[in-house]
Coordinates of C-alpha atoms in Angstrom, one line a residue:
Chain M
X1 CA -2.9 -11.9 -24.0
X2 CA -5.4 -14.3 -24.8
X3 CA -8.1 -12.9 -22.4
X4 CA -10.5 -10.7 -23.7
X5 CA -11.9 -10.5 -20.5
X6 CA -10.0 -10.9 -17.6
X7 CA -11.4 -12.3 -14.6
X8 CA -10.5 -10.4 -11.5
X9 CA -7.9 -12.4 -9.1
X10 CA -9.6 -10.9 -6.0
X11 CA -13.3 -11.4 -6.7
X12 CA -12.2 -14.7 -8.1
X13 CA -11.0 -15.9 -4.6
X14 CA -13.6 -14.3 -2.9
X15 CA -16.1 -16.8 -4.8
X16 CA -14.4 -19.4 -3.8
X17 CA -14.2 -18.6 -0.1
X18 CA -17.8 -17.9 0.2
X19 CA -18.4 -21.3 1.5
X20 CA -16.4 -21.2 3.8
X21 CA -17.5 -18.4 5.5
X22 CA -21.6 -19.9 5.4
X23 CA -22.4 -19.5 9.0
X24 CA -21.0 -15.5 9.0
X25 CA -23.3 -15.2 6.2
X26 CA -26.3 -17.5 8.1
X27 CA -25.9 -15.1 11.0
X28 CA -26.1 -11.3 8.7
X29 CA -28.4 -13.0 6.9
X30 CA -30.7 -13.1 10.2
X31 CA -29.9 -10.1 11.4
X32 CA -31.1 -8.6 7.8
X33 CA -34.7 -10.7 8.5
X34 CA -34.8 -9.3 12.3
X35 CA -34.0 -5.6 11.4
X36 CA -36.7 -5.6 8.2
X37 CA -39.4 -3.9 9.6
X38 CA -37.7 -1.1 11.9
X39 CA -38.2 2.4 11.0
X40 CA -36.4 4.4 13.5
X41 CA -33.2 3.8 11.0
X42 CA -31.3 3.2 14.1
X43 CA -30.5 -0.9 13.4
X44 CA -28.2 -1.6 11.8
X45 CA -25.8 -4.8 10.7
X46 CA -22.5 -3.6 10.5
X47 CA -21.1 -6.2 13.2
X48 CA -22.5 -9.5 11.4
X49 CA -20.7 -7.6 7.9
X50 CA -17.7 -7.0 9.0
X51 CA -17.4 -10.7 10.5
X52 CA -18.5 -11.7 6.9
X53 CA -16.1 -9.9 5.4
X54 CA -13.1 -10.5 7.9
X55 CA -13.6 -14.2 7.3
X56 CA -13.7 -13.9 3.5
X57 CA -10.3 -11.4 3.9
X58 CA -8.7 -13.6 6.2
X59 CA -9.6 -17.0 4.2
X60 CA -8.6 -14.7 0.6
X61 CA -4.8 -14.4 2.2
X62 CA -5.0 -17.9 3.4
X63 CA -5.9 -18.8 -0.4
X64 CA -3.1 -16.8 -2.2
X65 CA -0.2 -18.3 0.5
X66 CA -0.9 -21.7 -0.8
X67 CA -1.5 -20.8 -4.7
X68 CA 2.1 -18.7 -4.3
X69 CA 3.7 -21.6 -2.3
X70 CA 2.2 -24.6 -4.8
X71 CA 2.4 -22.4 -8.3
X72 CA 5.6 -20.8 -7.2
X73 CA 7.3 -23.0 -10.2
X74 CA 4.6 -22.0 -12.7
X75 CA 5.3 -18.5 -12.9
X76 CA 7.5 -18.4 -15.9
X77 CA 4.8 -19.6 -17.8
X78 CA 1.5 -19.0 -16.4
X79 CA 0.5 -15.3 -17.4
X80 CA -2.4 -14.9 -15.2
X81 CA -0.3 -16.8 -12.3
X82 CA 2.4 -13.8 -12.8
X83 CA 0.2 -10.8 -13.1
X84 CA -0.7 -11.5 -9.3
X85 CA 2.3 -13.0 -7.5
X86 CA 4.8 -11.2 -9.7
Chain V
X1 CA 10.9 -2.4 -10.8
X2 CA 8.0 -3.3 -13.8
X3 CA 5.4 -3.5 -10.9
X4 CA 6.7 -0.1 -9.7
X5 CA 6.4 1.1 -13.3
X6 CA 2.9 0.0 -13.9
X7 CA 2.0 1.1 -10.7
X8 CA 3.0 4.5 -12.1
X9 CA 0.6 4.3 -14.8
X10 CA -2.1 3.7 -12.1
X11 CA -1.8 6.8 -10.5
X12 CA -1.0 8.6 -13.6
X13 CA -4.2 7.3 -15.3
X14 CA -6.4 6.7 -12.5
X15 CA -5.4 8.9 -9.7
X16 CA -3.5 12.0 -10.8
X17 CA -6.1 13.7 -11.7
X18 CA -7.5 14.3 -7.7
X19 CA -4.4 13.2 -5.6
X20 CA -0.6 15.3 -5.6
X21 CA 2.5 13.2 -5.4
X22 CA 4.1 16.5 -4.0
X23 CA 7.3 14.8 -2.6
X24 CA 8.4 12.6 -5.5
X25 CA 10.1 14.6 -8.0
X26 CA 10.6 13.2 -12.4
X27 CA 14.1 12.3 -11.0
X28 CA 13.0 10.0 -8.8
X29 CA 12.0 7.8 -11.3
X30 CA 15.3 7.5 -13.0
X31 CA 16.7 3.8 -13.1
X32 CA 13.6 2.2 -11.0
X33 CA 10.7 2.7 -13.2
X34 CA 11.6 4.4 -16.5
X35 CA 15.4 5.2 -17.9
X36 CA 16.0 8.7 -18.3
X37 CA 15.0 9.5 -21.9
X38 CA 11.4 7.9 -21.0
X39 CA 11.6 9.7 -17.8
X40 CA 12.3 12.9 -19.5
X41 CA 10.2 12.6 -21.7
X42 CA 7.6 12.4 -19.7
X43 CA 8.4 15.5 -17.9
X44 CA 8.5 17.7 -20.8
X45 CA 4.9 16.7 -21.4
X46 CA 3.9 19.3 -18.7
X47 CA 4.3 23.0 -18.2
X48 CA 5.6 24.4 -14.7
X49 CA 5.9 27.5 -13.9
X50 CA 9.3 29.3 -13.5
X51 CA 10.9 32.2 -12.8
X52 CA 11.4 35.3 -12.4
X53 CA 13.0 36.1 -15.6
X54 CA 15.3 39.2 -16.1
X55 CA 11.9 41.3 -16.9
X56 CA 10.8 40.2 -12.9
X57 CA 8.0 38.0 -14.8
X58 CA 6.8 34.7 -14.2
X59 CA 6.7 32.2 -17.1
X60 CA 5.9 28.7 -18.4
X61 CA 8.5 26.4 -19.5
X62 CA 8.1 22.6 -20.6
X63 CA 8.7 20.3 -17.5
X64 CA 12.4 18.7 -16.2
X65 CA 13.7 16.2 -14.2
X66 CA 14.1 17.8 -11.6
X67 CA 10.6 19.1 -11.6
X68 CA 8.5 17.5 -9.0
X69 CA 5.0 15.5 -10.1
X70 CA 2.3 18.1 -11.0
X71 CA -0.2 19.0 -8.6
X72 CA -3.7 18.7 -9.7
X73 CA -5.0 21.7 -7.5
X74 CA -3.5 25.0 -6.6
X75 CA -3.9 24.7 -3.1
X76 CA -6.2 22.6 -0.1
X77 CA -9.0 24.7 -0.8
X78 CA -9.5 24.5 -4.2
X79 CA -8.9 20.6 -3.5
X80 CA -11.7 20.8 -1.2
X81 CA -14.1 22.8 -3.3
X82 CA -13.4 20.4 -6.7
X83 CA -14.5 17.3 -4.1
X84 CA -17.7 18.7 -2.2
X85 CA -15.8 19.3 0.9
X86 CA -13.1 16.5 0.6
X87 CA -9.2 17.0 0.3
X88 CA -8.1 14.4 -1.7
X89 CA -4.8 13.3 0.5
X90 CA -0.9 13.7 -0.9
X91 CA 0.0 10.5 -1.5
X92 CA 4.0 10.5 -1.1
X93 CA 3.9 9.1 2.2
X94 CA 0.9 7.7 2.1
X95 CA 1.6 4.1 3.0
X96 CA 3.5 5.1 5.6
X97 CA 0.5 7.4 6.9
X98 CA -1.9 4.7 7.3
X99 CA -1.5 1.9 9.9
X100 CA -0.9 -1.7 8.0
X101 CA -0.8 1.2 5.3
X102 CA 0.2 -1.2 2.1
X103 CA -2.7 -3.8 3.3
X104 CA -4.9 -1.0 4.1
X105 CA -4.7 1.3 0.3
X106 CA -5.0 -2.2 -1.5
X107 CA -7.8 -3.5 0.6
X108 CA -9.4 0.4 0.6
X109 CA -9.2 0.8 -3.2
X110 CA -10.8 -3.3 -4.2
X111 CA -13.4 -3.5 -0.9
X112 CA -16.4 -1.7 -2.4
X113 CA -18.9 -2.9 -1.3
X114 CA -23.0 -2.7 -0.6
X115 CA -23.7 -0.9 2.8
X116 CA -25.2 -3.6 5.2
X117 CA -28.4 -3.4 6.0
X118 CA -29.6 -0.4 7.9
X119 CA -27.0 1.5 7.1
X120 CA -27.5 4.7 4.8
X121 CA -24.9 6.5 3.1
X122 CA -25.9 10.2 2.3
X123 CA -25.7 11.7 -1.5
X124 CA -22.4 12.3 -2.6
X125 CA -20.5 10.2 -0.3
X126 CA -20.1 6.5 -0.6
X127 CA -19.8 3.5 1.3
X128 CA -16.4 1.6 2.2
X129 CA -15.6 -1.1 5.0
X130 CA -12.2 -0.3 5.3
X131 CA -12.3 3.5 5.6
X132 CA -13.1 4.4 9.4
X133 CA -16.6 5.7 9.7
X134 CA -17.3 3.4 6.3
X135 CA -18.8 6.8 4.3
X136 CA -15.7 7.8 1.7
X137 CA -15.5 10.2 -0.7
X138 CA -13.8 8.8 -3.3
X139 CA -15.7 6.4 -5.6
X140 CA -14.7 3.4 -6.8
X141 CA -12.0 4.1 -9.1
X142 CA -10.2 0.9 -10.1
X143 CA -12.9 -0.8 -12.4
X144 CA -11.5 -4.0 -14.8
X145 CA -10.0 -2.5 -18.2
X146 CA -10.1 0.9 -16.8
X147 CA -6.6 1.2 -18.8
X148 CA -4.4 -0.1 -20.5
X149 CA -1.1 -1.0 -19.1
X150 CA 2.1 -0.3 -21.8
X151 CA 2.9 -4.1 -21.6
X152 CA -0.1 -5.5 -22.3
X153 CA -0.9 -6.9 -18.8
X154 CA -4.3 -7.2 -18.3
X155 CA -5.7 -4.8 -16.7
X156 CA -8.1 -6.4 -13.8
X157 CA -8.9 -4.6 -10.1
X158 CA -6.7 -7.0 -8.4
X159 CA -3.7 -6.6 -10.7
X160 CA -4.0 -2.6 -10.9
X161 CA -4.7 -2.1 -7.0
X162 CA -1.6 -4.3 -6.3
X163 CA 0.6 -2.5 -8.9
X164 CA -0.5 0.8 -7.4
X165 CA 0.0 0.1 -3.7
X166 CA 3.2 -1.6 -4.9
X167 CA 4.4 2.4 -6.7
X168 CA 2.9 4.3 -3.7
X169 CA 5.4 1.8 -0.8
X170 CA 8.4 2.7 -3.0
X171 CA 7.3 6.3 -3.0
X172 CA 7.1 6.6 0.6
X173 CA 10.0 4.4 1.0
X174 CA 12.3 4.2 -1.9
X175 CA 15.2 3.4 0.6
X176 CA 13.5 0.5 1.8
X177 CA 15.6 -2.7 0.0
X178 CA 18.7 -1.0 1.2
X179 CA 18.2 -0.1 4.3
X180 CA 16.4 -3.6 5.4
X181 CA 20.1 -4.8 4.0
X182 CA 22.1 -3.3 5.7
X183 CA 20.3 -3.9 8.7
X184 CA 20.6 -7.5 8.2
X185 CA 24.5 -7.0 7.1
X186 CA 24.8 -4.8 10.8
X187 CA 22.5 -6.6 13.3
X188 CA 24.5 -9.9 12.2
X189 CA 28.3 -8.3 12.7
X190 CA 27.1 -6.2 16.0
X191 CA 26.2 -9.6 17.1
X192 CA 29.3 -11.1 16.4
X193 CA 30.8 -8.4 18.1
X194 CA 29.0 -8.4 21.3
X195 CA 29.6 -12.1 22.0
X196 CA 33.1 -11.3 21.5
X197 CA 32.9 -8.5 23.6
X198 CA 30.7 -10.4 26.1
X199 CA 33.6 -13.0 25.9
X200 CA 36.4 -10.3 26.5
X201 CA 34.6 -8.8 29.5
X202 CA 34.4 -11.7 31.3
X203 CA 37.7 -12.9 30.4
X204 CA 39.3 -10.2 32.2
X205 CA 36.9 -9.4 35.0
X206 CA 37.6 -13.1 36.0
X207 CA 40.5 -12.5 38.2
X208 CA 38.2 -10.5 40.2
X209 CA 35.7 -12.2 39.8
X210 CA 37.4 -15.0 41.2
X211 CA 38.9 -13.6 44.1
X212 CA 38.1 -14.8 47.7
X213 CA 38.6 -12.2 50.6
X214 CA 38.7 -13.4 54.1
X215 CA 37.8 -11.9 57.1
X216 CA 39.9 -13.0 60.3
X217 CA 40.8 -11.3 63.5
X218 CA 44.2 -10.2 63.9
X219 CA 46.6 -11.9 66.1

């Protein structure tokens, strides 16, 4: 293999679905401002995460359908291609 | 078959060392991941203990095929003392075990993340999205180059966590291709055959079904 370092498939299509998924991120984002100064430790902004994160998820398996349906031929050659849709 | 194989290595490599396979036995591997002489090879490399012998004593003897995969703790307890409280789950079954369990293991093992804010994760414990509660004890075990597969695949989170969950579904399921087949082959006849029995029922209940009865008062 050429790769020295190999760049993660996951992390690599969670980079590119970060935009995507800007207003989520707007919205933790605020919650993180509104929450700075509490002490009583009981806020909290799991709900504005996990909506992050289920849009990133949901937008990942979106991603990979169409690079399997559009690289389907490349396989043979492509090693990277084949180490995730093998 | 090669994903199952370096999914093997995974859980050899990565996760043997906290987590029994206690339902899969050397055999098992036989003609899906490894041929036998690999296979057996690989068994010999461990020691099980056997016996009695004709003295009535317990001994060690290198490892078979019929062996089942070692365990790395005698028992739930010591499991649980090794992990600060913890039992490390079997994992024969485990995708079966877990609702959406193939999504869920992959998504479990690459969604580390930071804790949100406000949320604190004691010592010794540490934070997961996917695991219900969030607060896991298992750390993040599947880091980029964290080994080195046999074939030279590279070895990135993505590609290890899929080859993994990939070994751990035929574990739990190694029937799975073949019974999904002939479920196809049988749902498709049985189909066939009730239309034609649908067909023959009605064929013969049509002289009844076509009968007309009168009612009329006797002359």
């Amino acid at each position: 293999m050429a790769d020295e370092e190999p760049v993660d498939q996951k992390k690599y299509l969670e980079e590119g679905c970060k935009p995507k998924c800007v207003k989520q991120l707007r919205a933790y984002e605020a919650c993180v401002k509104r929450i700075e100064g509490d002490e009583s430790g009981h806020k909290h902004c799991t709900g504005q995460y996990f909506d992050y994160w289920a849009c990133i998820d949901k937008c990942c398996t979106d991603s990979i359908l169409e690079i399997e349906i559009i690289e389907g031929q490349c396989c043979v050659t492509l090693a990277s291609c084949g180490a995730v849709l093998s | 078959m090669i994903r199952i194989r370096r999914g093997h290595q995974v859980y050899q490599q990565v996760c043997a060392s906290c987590h029994s396979m206690s339902l899969i036995s050397f055999r098992d591997l036989v003609g899906v991941a490894y041929t036998e002489e690999e296979t057996k090879t690989m068994a010999a490399e461990i020691e099980v203990v056997d016996g009695p012998n004709d003295e009535g004593e317990m001994f060690t003897r290198p490892g078979k095929l019929s062996d089942r995969f070692p365990q790395p703790y005698a028992n739930e307890a010591a499991a649980r003392f090794a992990n600060g409280g913890a039992y490390p789950p079997d994992l024969s079954l485990i995708t079966k075990a877990r609702h959406n369990g193939q999504n869920y293991v992959f998504a479990l093992l690459t969604g580390y993340h930071d804790p949100p804010a406000g949320v604190t994760i004691r010592e010794g414990l540490h934070y997961n999205p996917y695991f219900p509660g969030g607060a896991i004890a298992m750390p993040k075990m599947l880091i980029d180059g964290a080994l080195e597969y046999e074939d030279g695949t590279p070895a990135t989170e993505a590609q290890m966590g899929k080859d993994v969950v990939t070994f751990l579904s035929w574990a739990a399921e190694p029937e799975m291709e073949e019974r999904k087949l002939m479920g196809f082959k049988w749902i498709f006849l049985l189909s066939l055959a009730l239309l034609q029995a649908a067909y023959y029922r009605r064929l013969r209940w049509s002289v009844l079904k076509s009968r007309r009865l009168v009612l009329d008062v006797v002359n």
